[in-house]
Amino acid sequence: MAASARARLIASAGGRSWIVVEGQLPRPAAPYLSAVLLERCGRQPEVFLDLRQALLGGPEEGTRGAFLPEGPRVFHVMAGEPWRSLLARDRRVRFHAGAEEAWQAWCSAS
């Protein structure tokens, strides 16, 4: 299946960005996601990343969070497997069960 991923910036305020990634990601996914996050978020201290509709094209050996840009920031992630396993060791990641929980974190950060 050909890659058909799309990333949208749906909110930006006070050093925070909310990005939604959906569709079939190219393989390997890490370079694509890293470029998207740098382009859309720059070096903002908080990034809310919705990966619930993002599909990996196959096994992502060695990816384990490699697509998250360096810097002193927190990534609020909404995702299921395999994303949770890929990001589990990154201390900057805060998982949220869904959009409502993530939105509460967004609002409390303002």
PDB file of N, CA and C in Angstrom:
ATOM      1  N   MET A   1       0.839  -1.181   0.000  1.00  0.00           N
ATOM      2  CA  MET A   1       0.000   0.000   0.000  1.00  0.00           C
ATOM      3  C   MET A   1       0.885   1.245   0.000  1.00  0.00           C
ATOM      4  N   ALA A   2       0.569   2.195  -0.827  1.00  0.00           N
ATOM      5  CA  ALA A   2       1.344   3.433  -0.922  1.00  0.00           C
ATOM      6  C   ALA A   2       1.067   4.333   0.284  1.00  0.00           C
ATOM      7  N   ALA A   3       2.058   5.115   0.644  1.00  0.00           N
ATOM      8  CA  ALA A   3       1.909   6.044   1.765  1.00  0.00           C
ATOM      9  C   ALA A   3       0.910   7.131   1.401  1.00  0.00           C
ATOM     10  N   SER A   4       0.056   7.456   2.339  1.00  0.00           N
ATOM     11  CA  SER A   4      -0.929   8.513   2.132  1.00  0.00           C
ATOM     12  C   SER A   4      -1.137   9.289   3.426  1.00  0.00           C
ATOM     13  N   ALA A   5      -0.055   9.585   4.104  1.00  0.00           N
ATOM     14  CA  ALA A   5      -0.127  10.250   5.405  1.00  0.00           C
ATOM     15  C   ALA A   5      -0.400  11.737   5.251  1.00  0.00           C
ATOM     16  N   ARG A   6      -1.034  12.266   6.266  1.00  0.00           N
ATOM     17  CA  ARG A   6      -1.320  13.696   6.311  1.00  0.00           C
ATOM     18  C   ARG A   6      -1.146  14.165   7.750  1.00  0.00           C
ATOM     19  N   ALA A   7      -0.470  15.277   7.923  1.00  0.00           N
ATOM     20  CA  ALA A   7      -0.279  15.866   9.247  1.00  0.00           C
ATOM     21  C   ALA A   7      -0.884  17.257   9.243  1.00  0.00           C
ATOM     22  N   ARG A   8      -1.701  17.536  10.256  1.00  0.00           N
ATOM     23  CA  ARG A   8      -2.363  18.841  10.344  1.00  0.00           C
ATOM     24  C   ARG A   8      -2.079  19.484  11.694  1.00  0.00           C
ATOM     25  N   LEU A   9      -1.758  20.748  11.658  1.00  0.00           N
ATOM     26  CA  LEU A   9      -1.638  21.544  12.873  1.00  0.00           C
ATOM     27  C   LEU A   9      -3.040  22.065  13.158  1.00  0.00           C
ATOM     28  N   ILE A  10      -3.641  21.629  14.261  1.00  0.00           N
ATOM     29  CA  ILE A  10      -5.017  22.049  14.522  1.00  0.00           C
ATOM     30  C   ILE A  10      -5.119  23.131  15.599  1.00  0.00           C
ATOM     31  N   ALA A  11      -4.037  23.325  16.364  1.00  0.00           N
ATOM     32  CA  ALA A  11      -4.044  24.395  17.367  1.00  0.00           C
ATOM     33  C   ALA A  11      -2.612  24.766  17.722  1.00  0.00           C
ATOM     34  N   SER A  12      -2.427  26.041  18.036  1.00  0.00           N
ATOM     35  CA  SER A  12      -1.133  26.539  18.472  1.00  0.00           C
ATOM     36  C   SER A  12      -1.367  27.734  19.377  1.00  0.00           C
ATOM     37  N   ALA A  13      -0.813  27.661  20.594  1.00  0.00           N
ATOM     38  CA  ALA A  13      -0.988  28.767  21.539  1.00  0.00           C
ATOM     39  C   ALA A  13       0.017  28.639  22.671  1.00  0.00           C
ATOM     40  N   GLY A  14       0.589  29.746  23.054  1.00  0.00           N
ATOM     41  CA  GLY A  14       1.430  29.805  24.241  1.00  0.00           C
ATOM     42  C   GLY A  14       2.524  28.758  24.321  1.00  0.00           C
ATOM     43  N   GLY A  15       3.229  28.514  23.248  1.00  0.00           N
ATOM     44  CA  GLY A  15       4.313  27.537  23.267  1.00  0.00           C
ATOM     45  C   GLY A  15       3.859  26.099  23.131  1.00  0.00           C
ATOM     46  N   ARG A  16       2.606  25.903  22.705  1.00  0.00           N
ATOM     47  CA  ARG A  16       2.059  24.564  22.518  1.00  0.00           C
ATOM     48  C   ARG A  16       1.529  24.420  21.102  1.00  0.00           C
ATOM     49  N   SER A  17       1.670  23.207  20.563  1.00  0.00           N
ATOM     50  CA  SER A  17       1.085  22.872  19.265  1.00  0.00           C
ATOM     51  C   SER A  17       0.359  21.548  19.388  1.00  0.00           C
ATOM     52  N   TRP A  18      -0.734  21.425  18.629  1.00  0.00           N
ATOM     53  CA  TRP A  18      -1.491  20.180  18.592  1.00  0.00           C
ATOM     54  C   TRP A  18      -1.472  19.705  17.152  1.00  0.00           C
ATOM     55  N   ILE A  19      -0.870  18.525  16.936  1.00  0.00           N
ATOM     56  CA  ILE A  19      -0.699  17.948  15.605  1.00  0.00           C
ATOM     57  C   ILE A  19      -1.491  16.652  15.510  1.00  0.00           C
ATOM     58  N   VAL A  20      -2.219  16.481  14.411  1.00  0.00           N
ATOM     59  CA  VAL A  20      -2.915  15.229  14.128  1.00  0.00           C
ATOM     60  C   VAL A  20      -2.250  14.605  12.905  1.00  0.00           C
ATOM     61  N   VAL A  21      -1.820  13.356  13.050  1.00  0.00           N
ATOM     62  CA  VAL A  21      -1.230  12.611  11.940  1.00  0.00           C
ATOM     63  C   VAL A  21      -2.173  11.457  11.633  1.00  0.00           C
ATOM     64  N   GLU A  22      -2.526  11.317  10.356  1.00  0.00           N
ATOM     65  CA  GLU A  22      -3.445  10.247   9.979  1.00  0.00           C
ATOM     66  C   GLU A  22      -3.056   9.660   8.633  1.00  0.00           C
ATOM     67  N   GLY A  23      -3.489   8.434   8.416  1.00  0.00           N
ATOM     68  CA  GLY A  23      -3.224   7.756   7.161  1.00  0.00           C
ATOM     69  C   GLY A  23      -2.038   6.814   7.232  1.00  0.00           C
ATOM     70  N   GLN A  24      -1.735   6.220   6.091  1.00  0.00           N
ATOM     71  CA  GLN A  24      -0.633   5.260   5.971  1.00  0.00           C
ATOM     72  C   GLN A  24       0.687   6.013   5.877  1.00  0.00           C
ATOM     73  N   LEU A  25       1.566   5.786   6.842  1.00  0.00           N
ATOM     74  CA  LEU A  25       2.860   6.464   6.868  1.00  0.00           C
ATOM     75  C   LEU A  25       3.839   5.787   5.914  1.00  0.00           C
ATOM     76  N   PRO A  26       4.760   6.573   5.357  1.00  0.00           N
ATOM     77  CA  PRO A  26       5.787   5.972   4.510  1.00  0.00           C
ATOM     78  C   PRO A  26       6.692   5.069   5.358  1.00  0.00           C
ATOM     79  N   ARG A  27       7.403   4.190   4.698  1.00  0.00           N
ATOM     80  CA  ARG A  27       8.312   3.311   5.421  1.00  0.00           C
ATOM     81  C   ARG A  27       9.729   3.622   5.025  1.00  0.00           C
ATOM     82  N   PRO A  28      10.619   3.921   5.927  1.00  0.00           N
ATOM     83  CA  PRO A  28      10.408   3.993   7.371  1.00  0.00           C
ATOM     84  C   PRO A  28       9.686   5.286   7.769  1.00  0.00           C
ATOM     85  N   ALA A  29       8.949   5.206   8.858  1.00  0.00           N
ATOM     86  CA  ALA A  29       8.128   6.336   9.303  1.00  0.00           C
ATOM     87  C   ALA A  29       8.924   7.402  10.051  1.00  0.00           C
ATOM     88  N   ALA A  30      10.017   7.026  10.703  1.00  0.00           N
ATOM     89  CA  ALA A  30      10.759   7.956  11.565  1.00  0.00           C
ATOM     90  C   ALA A  30      11.202   9.233  10.859  1.00  0.00           C
ATOM     91  N   PRO A  31      11.822   9.185   9.670  1.00  0.00           N
ATOM     92  CA  PRO A  31      12.241  10.440   9.025  1.00  0.00           C
ATOM     93  C   PRO A  31      11.061  11.348   8.672  1.00  0.00           C
ATOM     94  N   TYR A  32       9.963  10.753   8.221  1.00  0.00           N
ATOM     95  CA  TYR A  32       8.770  11.540   7.878  1.00  0.00           C
ATOM     96  C   TYR A  32       8.232  12.246   9.121  1.00  0.00           C
ATOM     97  N   LEU A  33       8.045  11.496  10.216  1.00  0.00           N
ATOM     98  CA  LEU A  33       7.487  12.085  11.434  1.00  0.00           C
ATOM     99  C   LEU A  33       8.405  13.138  12.034  1.00  0.00           C
ATOM    100  N   SER A  34       9.675  12.902  12.030  1.00  0.00           N
ATOM    101  CA  SER A  34      10.627  13.878  12.550  1.00  0.00           C
ATOM    102  C   SER A  34      10.538  15.185  11.762  1.00  0.00           C
ATOM    103  N   ALA A  35      10.510  15.096  10.444  1.00  0.00           N
ATOM    104  CA  ALA A  35      10.408  16.290   9.591  1.00  0.00           C
ATOM    105  C   ALA A  35       9.095  17.024   9.841  1.00  0.00           C
ATOM    106  N   VAL A  36       8.006  16.291   9.980  1.00  0.00           N
ATOM    107  CA  VAL A  36       6.695  16.906  10.233  1.00  0.00           C
ATOM    108  C   VAL A  36       6.716  17.669  11.550  1.00  0.00           C
ATOM    109  N   LEU A  37       7.234  17.047  12.596  1.00  0.00           N
ATOM    110  CA  LEU A  37       7.246  17.697  13.906  1.00  0.00           C
ATOM    111  C   LEU A  37       8.138  18.931  13.923  1.00  0.00           C
ATOM    112  N   LEU A  38       9.281  18.860  13.289  1.00  0.00           N
ATOM    113  CA  LEU A  38      10.156  20.035  13.235  1.00  0.00           C
ATOM    114  C   LEU A  38       9.524  21.161  12.435  1.00  0.00           C
ATOM    115  N   GLU A  39       8.897  20.818  11.324  1.00  0.00           N
ATOM    116  CA  GLU A  39       8.264  21.836  10.469  1.00  0.00           C
ATOM    117  C   GLU A  39       7.069  22.488  11.149  1.00  0.00           C
ATOM    118  N   ARG A  40       6.232  21.688  11.781  1.00  0.00           N
ATOM    119  CA  ARG A  40       4.985  22.198  12.358  1.00  0.00           C
ATOM    120  C   ARG A  40       5.160  22.808  13.750  1.00  0.00           C
ATOM    121  N   CYS A  41       6.152  22.305  14.527  1.00  0.00           N
ATOM    122  CA  CYS A  41       6.276  22.711  15.929  1.00  0.00           C
ATOM    123  C   CYS A  41       7.549  23.460  16.252  1.00  0.00           C
ATOM    124  N   GLY A  42       8.545  23.361  15.398  1.00  0.00           N
ATOM    125  CA  GLY A  42       9.813  23.998  15.711  1.00  0.00           C
ATOM    126  C   GLY A  42      10.355  23.484  17.027  1.00  0.00           C
ATOM    127  N   ARG A  43      10.657  24.385  17.939  1.00  0.00           N
ATOM    128  CA  ARG A  43      11.216  23.996  19.242  1.00  0.00           C
ATOM    129  C   ARG A  43      10.257  24.337  20.386  1.00  0.00           C
ATOM    130  N   GLN A  44       8.966  24.287  20.106  1.00  0.00           N
ATOM    131  CA  GLN A  44       7.997  24.592  21.158  1.00  0.00           C
ATOM    132  C   GLN A  44       8.137  23.610  22.322  1.00  0.00           C
ATOM    133  N   PRO A  45       7.939  24.096  23.549  1.00  0.00           N
ATOM    134  CA  PRO A  45       8.167  23.247  24.712  1.00  0.00           C
ATOM    135  C   PRO A  45       7.132  22.140  24.914  1.00  0.00           C
ATOM    136  N   GLU A  46       5.920  22.288  24.380  1.00  0.00           N
ATOM    137  CA  GLU A  46       4.896  21.257  24.526  1.00  0.00           C
ATOM    138  C   GLU A  46       4.266  20.960  23.183  1.00  0.00           C
ATOM    139  N   VAL A  47       4.209  19.658  22.863  1.00  0.00           N
ATOM    140  CA  VAL A  47       3.604  19.211  21.612  1.00  0.00           C
ATOM    141  C   VAL A  47       2.567  18.146  21.941  1.00  0.00           C
ATOM    142  N   PHE A  48       1.370  18.367  21.458  1.00  0.00           N
ATOM    143  CA  PHE A  48       0.290  17.390  21.596  1.00  0.00           C
ATOM    144  C   PHE A  48       0.201  16.676  20.258  1.00  0.00           C
ATOM    145  N   LEU A  49       0.374  15.351  20.286  1.00  0.00           N
ATOM    146  CA  LEU A  49       0.499  14.567  19.066  1.00  0.00           C
ATOM    147  C   LEU A  49      -0.534  13.455  19.054  1.00  0.00           C
ATOM    148  N   ASP A  50      -1.475  13.552  18.118  1.00  0.00           N
ATOM    149  CA  ASP A  50      -2.530  12.553  17.977  1.00  0.00           C
ATOM    150  C   ASP A  50      -2.143  11.585  16.868  1.00  0.00           C
ATOM    151  N   LEU A  51      -1.810  10.362  17.243  1.00  0.00           N
ATOM    152  CA  LEU A  51      -1.405   9.322  16.297  1.00  0.00           C
ATOM    153  C   LEU A  51      -2.449   8.209  16.201  1.00  0.00           C
ATOM    154  N   ARG A  52      -3.660   8.456  16.682  1.00  0.00           N
ATOM    155  CA  ARG A  52      -4.668   7.401  16.727  1.00  0.00           C
ATOM    156  C   ARG A  52      -5.077   6.896  15.348  1.00  0.00           C
ATOM    157  N   GLN A  53      -4.950   7.730  14.329  1.00  0.00           N
ATOM    158  CA  GLN A  53      -5.332   7.333  12.970  1.00  0.00           C
ATOM    159  C   GLN A  53      -4.120   7.158  12.056  1.00  0.00           C
ATOM    160  N   ALA A  54      -2.923   7.134  12.627  1.00  0.00           N
ATOM    161  CA  ALA A  54      -1.695   6.966  11.843  1.00  0.00           C
ATOM    162  C   ALA A  54      -1.324   5.486  11.801  1.00  0.00           C
ATOM    163  N   LEU A  55      -1.122   4.985  10.600  1.00  0.00           N
ATOM    164  CA  LEU A  55      -0.829   3.567  10.403  1.00  0.00           C
ATOM    165  C   LEU A  55       0.603   3.376   9.940  1.00  0.00           C
ATOM    166  N   LEU A  56       1.301   2.461  10.581  1.00  0.00           N
ATOM    167  CA  LEU A  56       2.661   2.139  10.171  1.00  0.00           C
ATOM    168  C   LEU A  56       2.611   1.181   8.988  1.00  0.00           C
ATOM    169  N   GLY A  57       3.577   1.318   8.081  1.00  0.00           N
ATOM    170  CA  GLY A  57       3.625   0.473   6.895  1.00  0.00           C
ATOM    171  C   GLY A  57       4.202  -0.896   7.142  1.00  0.00           C
ATOM    172  N   GLY A  58       4.749  -1.136   8.300  1.00  0.00           N
ATOM    173  CA  GLY A  58       5.361  -2.418   8.633  1.00  0.00           C
ATOM    174  C   GLY A  58       6.116  -2.292   9.920  1.00  0.00           C
ATOM    175  N   PRO A  59       6.877  -3.306  10.274  1.00  0.00           N
ATOM    176  CA  PRO A  59       7.654  -3.233  11.521  1.00  0.00           C
ATOM    177  C   PRO A  59       8.628  -2.062  11.502  1.00  0.00           C
ATOM    178  N   GLU A  60       8.695  -1.335  12.589  1.00  0.00           N
ATOM    179  CA  GLU A  60       9.587  -0.174  12.698  1.00  0.00           C
ATOM    180  C   GLU A  60      10.733  -0.510  13.635  1.00  0.00           C
ATOM    181  N   GLU A  61      11.554  -1.441  13.222  1.00  0.00           N
ATOM    182  CA  GLU A  61      12.694  -1.836  14.046  1.00  0.00           C
ATOM    183  C   GLU A  61      13.608  -0.635  14.290  1.00  0.00           C
ATOM    184  N   GLY A  62      13.976  -0.443  15.528  1.00  0.00           N
ATOM    185  CA  GLY A  62      14.928   0.605  15.865  1.00  0.00           C
ATOM    186  C   GLY A  62      14.340   2.008  15.924  1.00  0.00           C
ATOM    187  N   THR A  63      13.066   2.173  15.637  1.00  0.00           N
ATOM    188  CA  THR A  63      12.460   3.500  15.639  1.00  0.00           C
ATOM    189  C   THR A  63      12.338   4.043  17.053  1.00  0.00           C
ATOM    190  N   ARG A  64      11.842   3.291  17.968  1.00  0.00           N
ATOM    191  CA  ARG A  64      11.641   3.607  19.382  1.00  0.00           C
ATOM    192  C   ARG A  64      11.812   5.072  19.761  1.00  0.00           C
ATOM    193  N   GLY A  65      10.931   5.920  19.287  1.00  0.00           N
ATOM    194  CA  GLY A  65      10.951   7.323  19.669  1.00  0.00           C
ATOM    195  C   GLY A  65      11.937   8.173  18.906  1.00  0.00           C
ATOM    196  N   ALA A  66      12.657   7.580  17.962  1.00  0.00           N
ATOM    197  CA  ALA A  66      13.687   8.319  17.235  1.00  0.00           C
ATOM    198  C   ALA A  66      13.126   9.485  16.433  1.00  0.00           C
ATOM    199  N   PHE A  67      11.838   9.498  16.172  1.00  0.00           N
ATOM    200  CA  PHE A  67      11.260  10.578  15.385  1.00  0.00           C
ATOM    201  C   PHE A  67      10.916  11.798  16.227  1.00  0.00           C
ATOM    202  N   LEU A  68      10.988  11.708  17.540  1.00  0.00           N
ATOM    203  CA  LEU A  68      10.702  12.869  18.384  1.00  0.00           C
ATOM    204  C   LEU A  68      11.936  13.758  18.415  1.00  0.00           C
ATOM    205  N   PRO A  69      11.796  15.013  17.979  1.00  0.00           N
ATOM    206  CA  PRO A  69      12.953  15.922  17.940  1.00  0.00           C
ATOM    207  C   PRO A  69      13.561  16.140  19.327  1.00  0.00           C
ATOM    208  N   GLU A  70      14.846  16.402  19.338  1.00  0.00           N
ATOM    209  CA  GLU A  70      15.550  16.692  20.593  1.00  0.00           C
ATOM    210  C   GLU A  70      15.093  18.033  21.145  1.00  0.00           C
ATOM    211  N   GLY A  71      15.331  18.230  22.405  1.00  0.00           N
ATOM    212  CA  GLY A  71      15.014  19.511  23.014  1.00  0.00           C
ATOM    213  C   GLY A  71      14.263  19.336  24.314  1.00  0.00           C
ATOM    214  N   PRO A  72      14.226  20.369  25.114  1.00  0.00           N
ATOM    215  CA  PRO A  72      13.527  20.306  26.390  1.00  0.00           C
ATOM    216  C   PRO A  72      12.030  20.489  26.176  1.00  0.00           C
ATOM    217  N   ARG A  73      11.358  19.419  25.899  1.00  0.00           N
ATOM    218  CA  ARG A  73       9.931  19.522  25.649  1.00  0.00           C
ATOM    219  C   ARG A  73       9.211  18.298  26.171  1.00  0.00           C
ATOM    220  N   VAL A  74       7.898  18.425  26.200  1.00  0.00           N
ATOM    221  CA  VAL A  74       7.020  17.331  26.594  1.00  0.00           C
ATOM    222  C   VAL A  74       6.153  17.004  25.384  1.00  0.00           C
ATOM    223  N   PHE A  75       5.997  15.723  25.118  1.00  0.00           N
ATOM    224  CA  PHE A  75       5.119  15.266  24.048  1.00  0.00           C
ATOM    225  C   PHE A  75       3.912  14.586  24.686  1.00  0.00           C
ATOM    226  N   HIS A  76       2.745  15.176  24.496  1.00  0.00           N
ATOM    227  CA  HIS A  76       1.486  14.599  24.966  1.00  0.00           C
ATOM    228  C   HIS A  76       0.960  13.769  23.803  1.00  0.00           C
ATOM    229  N   VAL A  77       0.924  12.458  23.965  1.00  0.00           N
ATOM    230  CA  VAL A  77       0.622  11.565  22.849  1.00  0.00           C
ATOM    231  C   VAL A  77      -0.683  10.817  23.086  1.00  0.00           C
ATOM    232  N   MET A  78      -1.524  10.838  22.057  1.00  0.00           N
ATOM    233  CA  MET A  78      -2.733  10.025  22.022  1.00  0.00           C
ATOM    234  C   MET A  78      -2.494   8.952  20.978  1.00  0.00           C
ATOM    235  N   ALA A  79      -2.402   7.697  21.415  1.00  0.00           N
ATOM    236  CA  ALA A  79      -2.094   6.608  20.485  1.00  0.00           C
ATOM    237  C   ALA A  79      -2.310   5.264  21.155  1.00  0.00           C
ATOM    238  N   GLY A  80      -2.525   4.272  20.317  1.00  0.00           N
ATOM    239  CA  GLY A  80      -2.592   2.885  20.776  1.00  0.00           C
ATOM    240  C   GLY A  80      -1.311   2.186  20.359  1.00  0.00           C
ATOM    241  N   GLU A  81      -1.384   0.875  20.305  1.00  0.00           N
ATOM    242  CA  GLU A  81      -0.241   0.102  19.818  1.00  0.00           C
ATOM    243  C   GLU A  81      -0.195   0.196  18.296  1.00  0.00           C
ATOM    244  N   PRO A  82       0.963   0.152  17.689  1.00  0.00           N
ATOM    245  CA  PRO A  82       2.289  -0.084  18.256  1.00  0.00           C
ATOM    246  C   PRO A  82       2.984   1.182  18.753  1.00  0.00           C
ATOM    247  N   TRP A  83       2.319   2.341  18.634  1.00  0.00           N
ATOM    248  CA  TRP A  83       2.945   3.603  19.023  1.00  0.00           C
ATOM    249  C   TRP A  83       3.358   3.617  20.480  1.00  0.00           C
ATOM    250  N   ARG A  84       2.509   3.115  21.363  1.00  0.00           N
ATOM    251  CA  ARG A  84       2.842   3.131  22.791  1.00  0.00           C
ATOM    252  C   ARG A  84       4.125   2.361  23.066  1.00  0.00           C
ATOM    253  N   SER A  85       4.284   1.222  22.429  1.00  0.00           N
ATOM    254  CA  SER A  85       5.523   0.445  22.619  1.00  0.00           C
ATOM    255  C   SER A  85       6.734   1.181  22.061  1.00  0.00           C
ATOM    256  N   LEU A  86       6.561   1.833  20.913  1.00  0.00           N
ATOM    257  CA  LEU A  86       7.672   2.550  20.287  1.00  0.00           C
ATOM    258  C   LEU A  86       8.132   3.740  21.129  1.00  0.00           C
ATOM    259  N   LEU A  87       7.210   4.338  21.873  1.00  0.00           N
ATOM    260  CA  LEU A  87       7.520   5.556  22.629  1.00  0.00           C
ATOM    261  C   LEU A  87       7.649   5.330  24.135  1.00  0.00           C
ATOM    262  N   ALA A  88       7.473   4.109  24.576  1.00  0.00           N
ATOM    263  CA  ALA A  88       7.401   3.814  26.009  1.00  0.00           C
ATOM    264  C   ALA A  88       8.636   4.242  26.795  1.00  0.00           C
ATOM    265  N   ARG A  89       9.793   4.224  26.193  1.00  0.00           N
ATOM    266  CA  ARG A  89      11.029   4.534  26.937  1.00  0.00           C
ATOM    267  C   ARG A  89      11.412   6.010  26.912  1.00  0.00           C
ATOM    268  N   ASP A  90      10.707   6.796  26.163  1.00  0.00           N
ATOM    269  CA  ASP A  90      11.038   8.223  26.072  1.00  0.00           C
ATOM    270  C   ASP A  90      10.387   8.952  27.244  1.00  0.00           C
ATOM    271  N   ARG A  91      11.203   9.481  28.132  1.00  0.00           N
ATOM    272  CA  ARG A  91      10.692  10.140  29.347  1.00  0.00           C
ATOM    273  C   ARG A  91       9.933  11.435  29.064  1.00  0.00           C
ATOM    274  N   ARG A  92      10.067  11.973  27.879  1.00  0.00           N
ATOM    275  CA  ARG A  92       9.365  13.209  27.536  1.00  0.00           C
ATOM    276  C   ARG A  92       7.910  12.966  27.160  1.00  0.00           C
ATOM    277  N   VAL A  93       7.531  11.713  26.965  1.00  0.00           N
ATOM    278  CA  VAL A  93       6.194  11.368  26.492  1.00  0.00           C
ATOM    279  C   VAL A  93       5.228  11.184  27.650  1.00  0.00           C
ATOM    280  N   ARG A  94       4.072  11.828  27.527  1.00  0.00           N
ATOM    281  CA  ARG A  94       2.951  11.668  28.453  1.00  0.00           C
ATOM    282  C   ARG A  94       1.795  11.123  27.619  1.00  0.00           C
ATOM    283  N   PHE A  95       1.390   9.896  27.913  1.00  0.00           N
ATOM    284  CA  PHE A  95       0.293   9.291  27.156  1.00  0.00           C
ATOM    285  C   PHE A  95      -1.045   9.748  27.701  1.00  0.00           C
ATOM    286  N   HIS A  96      -1.995   9.939  26.792  1.00  0.00           N
ATOM    287  CA  HIS A  96      -3.368  10.292  27.154  1.00  0.00           C
ATOM    288  C   HIS A  96      -4.301   9.285  26.510  1.00  0.00           C
ATOM    289  N   ALA A  97      -5.342   8.910  27.240  1.00  0.00           N
ATOM    290  CA  ALA A  97      -6.292   7.911  26.756  1.00  0.00           C
ATOM    291  C   ALA A  97      -7.076   8.403  25.541  1.00  0.00           C
ATOM    292  N   GLY A  98      -7.269   9.695  25.433  1.00  0.00           N
ATOM    293  CA  GLY A  98      -8.026  10.237  24.317  1.00  0.00           C
ATOM    294  C   GLY A  98      -7.954  11.745  24.282  1.00  0.00           C
ATOM    295  N   ALA A  99      -8.725  12.310  23.372  1.00  0.00           N
ATOM    296  CA  ALA A  99      -8.691  13.753  23.162  1.00  0.00           C
ATOM    297  C   ALA A  99      -9.174  14.545  24.383  1.00  0.00           C
ATOM    298  N   GLU A 100     -10.165  14.028  25.093  1.00  0.00           N
ATOM    299  CA  GLU A 100     -10.693  14.765  26.245  1.00  0.00           C
ATOM    300  C   GLU A 100      -9.618  14.912  27.334  1.00  0.00           C
ATOM    301  N   GLU A 101      -8.930  13.837  27.615  1.00  0.00           N
ATOM    302  CA  GLU A 101      -7.856  13.897  28.624  1.00  0.00           C
ATOM    303  C   GLU A 101      -6.717  14.812  28.166  1.00  0.00           C
ATOM    304  N   ALA A 102      -6.361  14.714  26.905  1.00  0.00           N
ATOM    305  CA  ALA A 102      -5.299  15.577  26.364  1.00  0.00           C
ATOM    306  C   ALA A 102      -5.737  17.040  26.395  1.00  0.00           C
ATOM    307  N   TRP A 103      -7.003  17.291  26.093  1.00  0.00           N
ATOM    308  CA  TRP A 103      -7.508  18.672  26.097  1.00  0.00           C
ATOM    309  C   TRP A 103      -7.431  19.258  27.505  1.00  0.00           C
ATOM    310  N   GLN A 104      -7.707  18.438  28.531  1.00  0.00           N
ATOM    311  CA  GLN A 104      -7.593  18.912  29.902  1.00  0.00           C
ATOM    312  C   GLN A 104      -6.150  19.304  30.211  1.00  0.00           C
ATOM    313  N   ALA A 105      -5.191  18.523  29.716  1.00  0.00           N
ATOM    314  CA  ALA A 105      -3.768  18.873  29.894  1.00  0.00           C
ATOM    315  C   ALA A 105      -3.436  20.153  29.160  1.00  0.00           C
ATOM    316  N   TRP A 106      -3.986  20.335  27.953  1.00  0.00           N
ATOM    317  CA  TRP A 106      -3.769  21.551  27.164  1.00  0.00           C
ATOM    318  C   TRP A 106      -4.269  22.761  27.942  1.00  0.00           C
ATOM    319  N   CYS A 107      -5.476  22.664  28.459  1.00  0.00           N
ATOM    320  CA  CYS A 107      -6.089  23.783  29.176  1.00  0.00           C
ATOM    321  C   CYS A 107      -5.366  24.098  30.492  1.00  0.00           C
ATOM    322  N   SER A 108      -4.859  23.093  31.161  1.00  0.00           N
ATOM    323  CA  SER A 108      -4.170  23.339  32.424  1.00  0.00           C
ATOM    324  C   SER A 108      -2.770  23.926  32.206  1.00  0.00           C
ATOM    325  N   ALA A 109      -2.259  23.825  30.988  1.00  0.00           N
ATOM    326  CA  ALA A 109      -0.930  24.371  30.692  1.00  0.00           C
ATOM    327  C   ALA A 109      -0.972  25.853  30.371  1.00  0.00           C
ATOM    328  N   SER A 110      -2.142  26.388  30.161  1.00  0.00           N
ATOM    329  CA  SER A 110      -2.240  27.801  29.778  1.00  0.00           C
ATOM    330  C   SER A 110      -2.118  28.758  30.927  1.00  0.00           C
TER     331      SER A 110
END
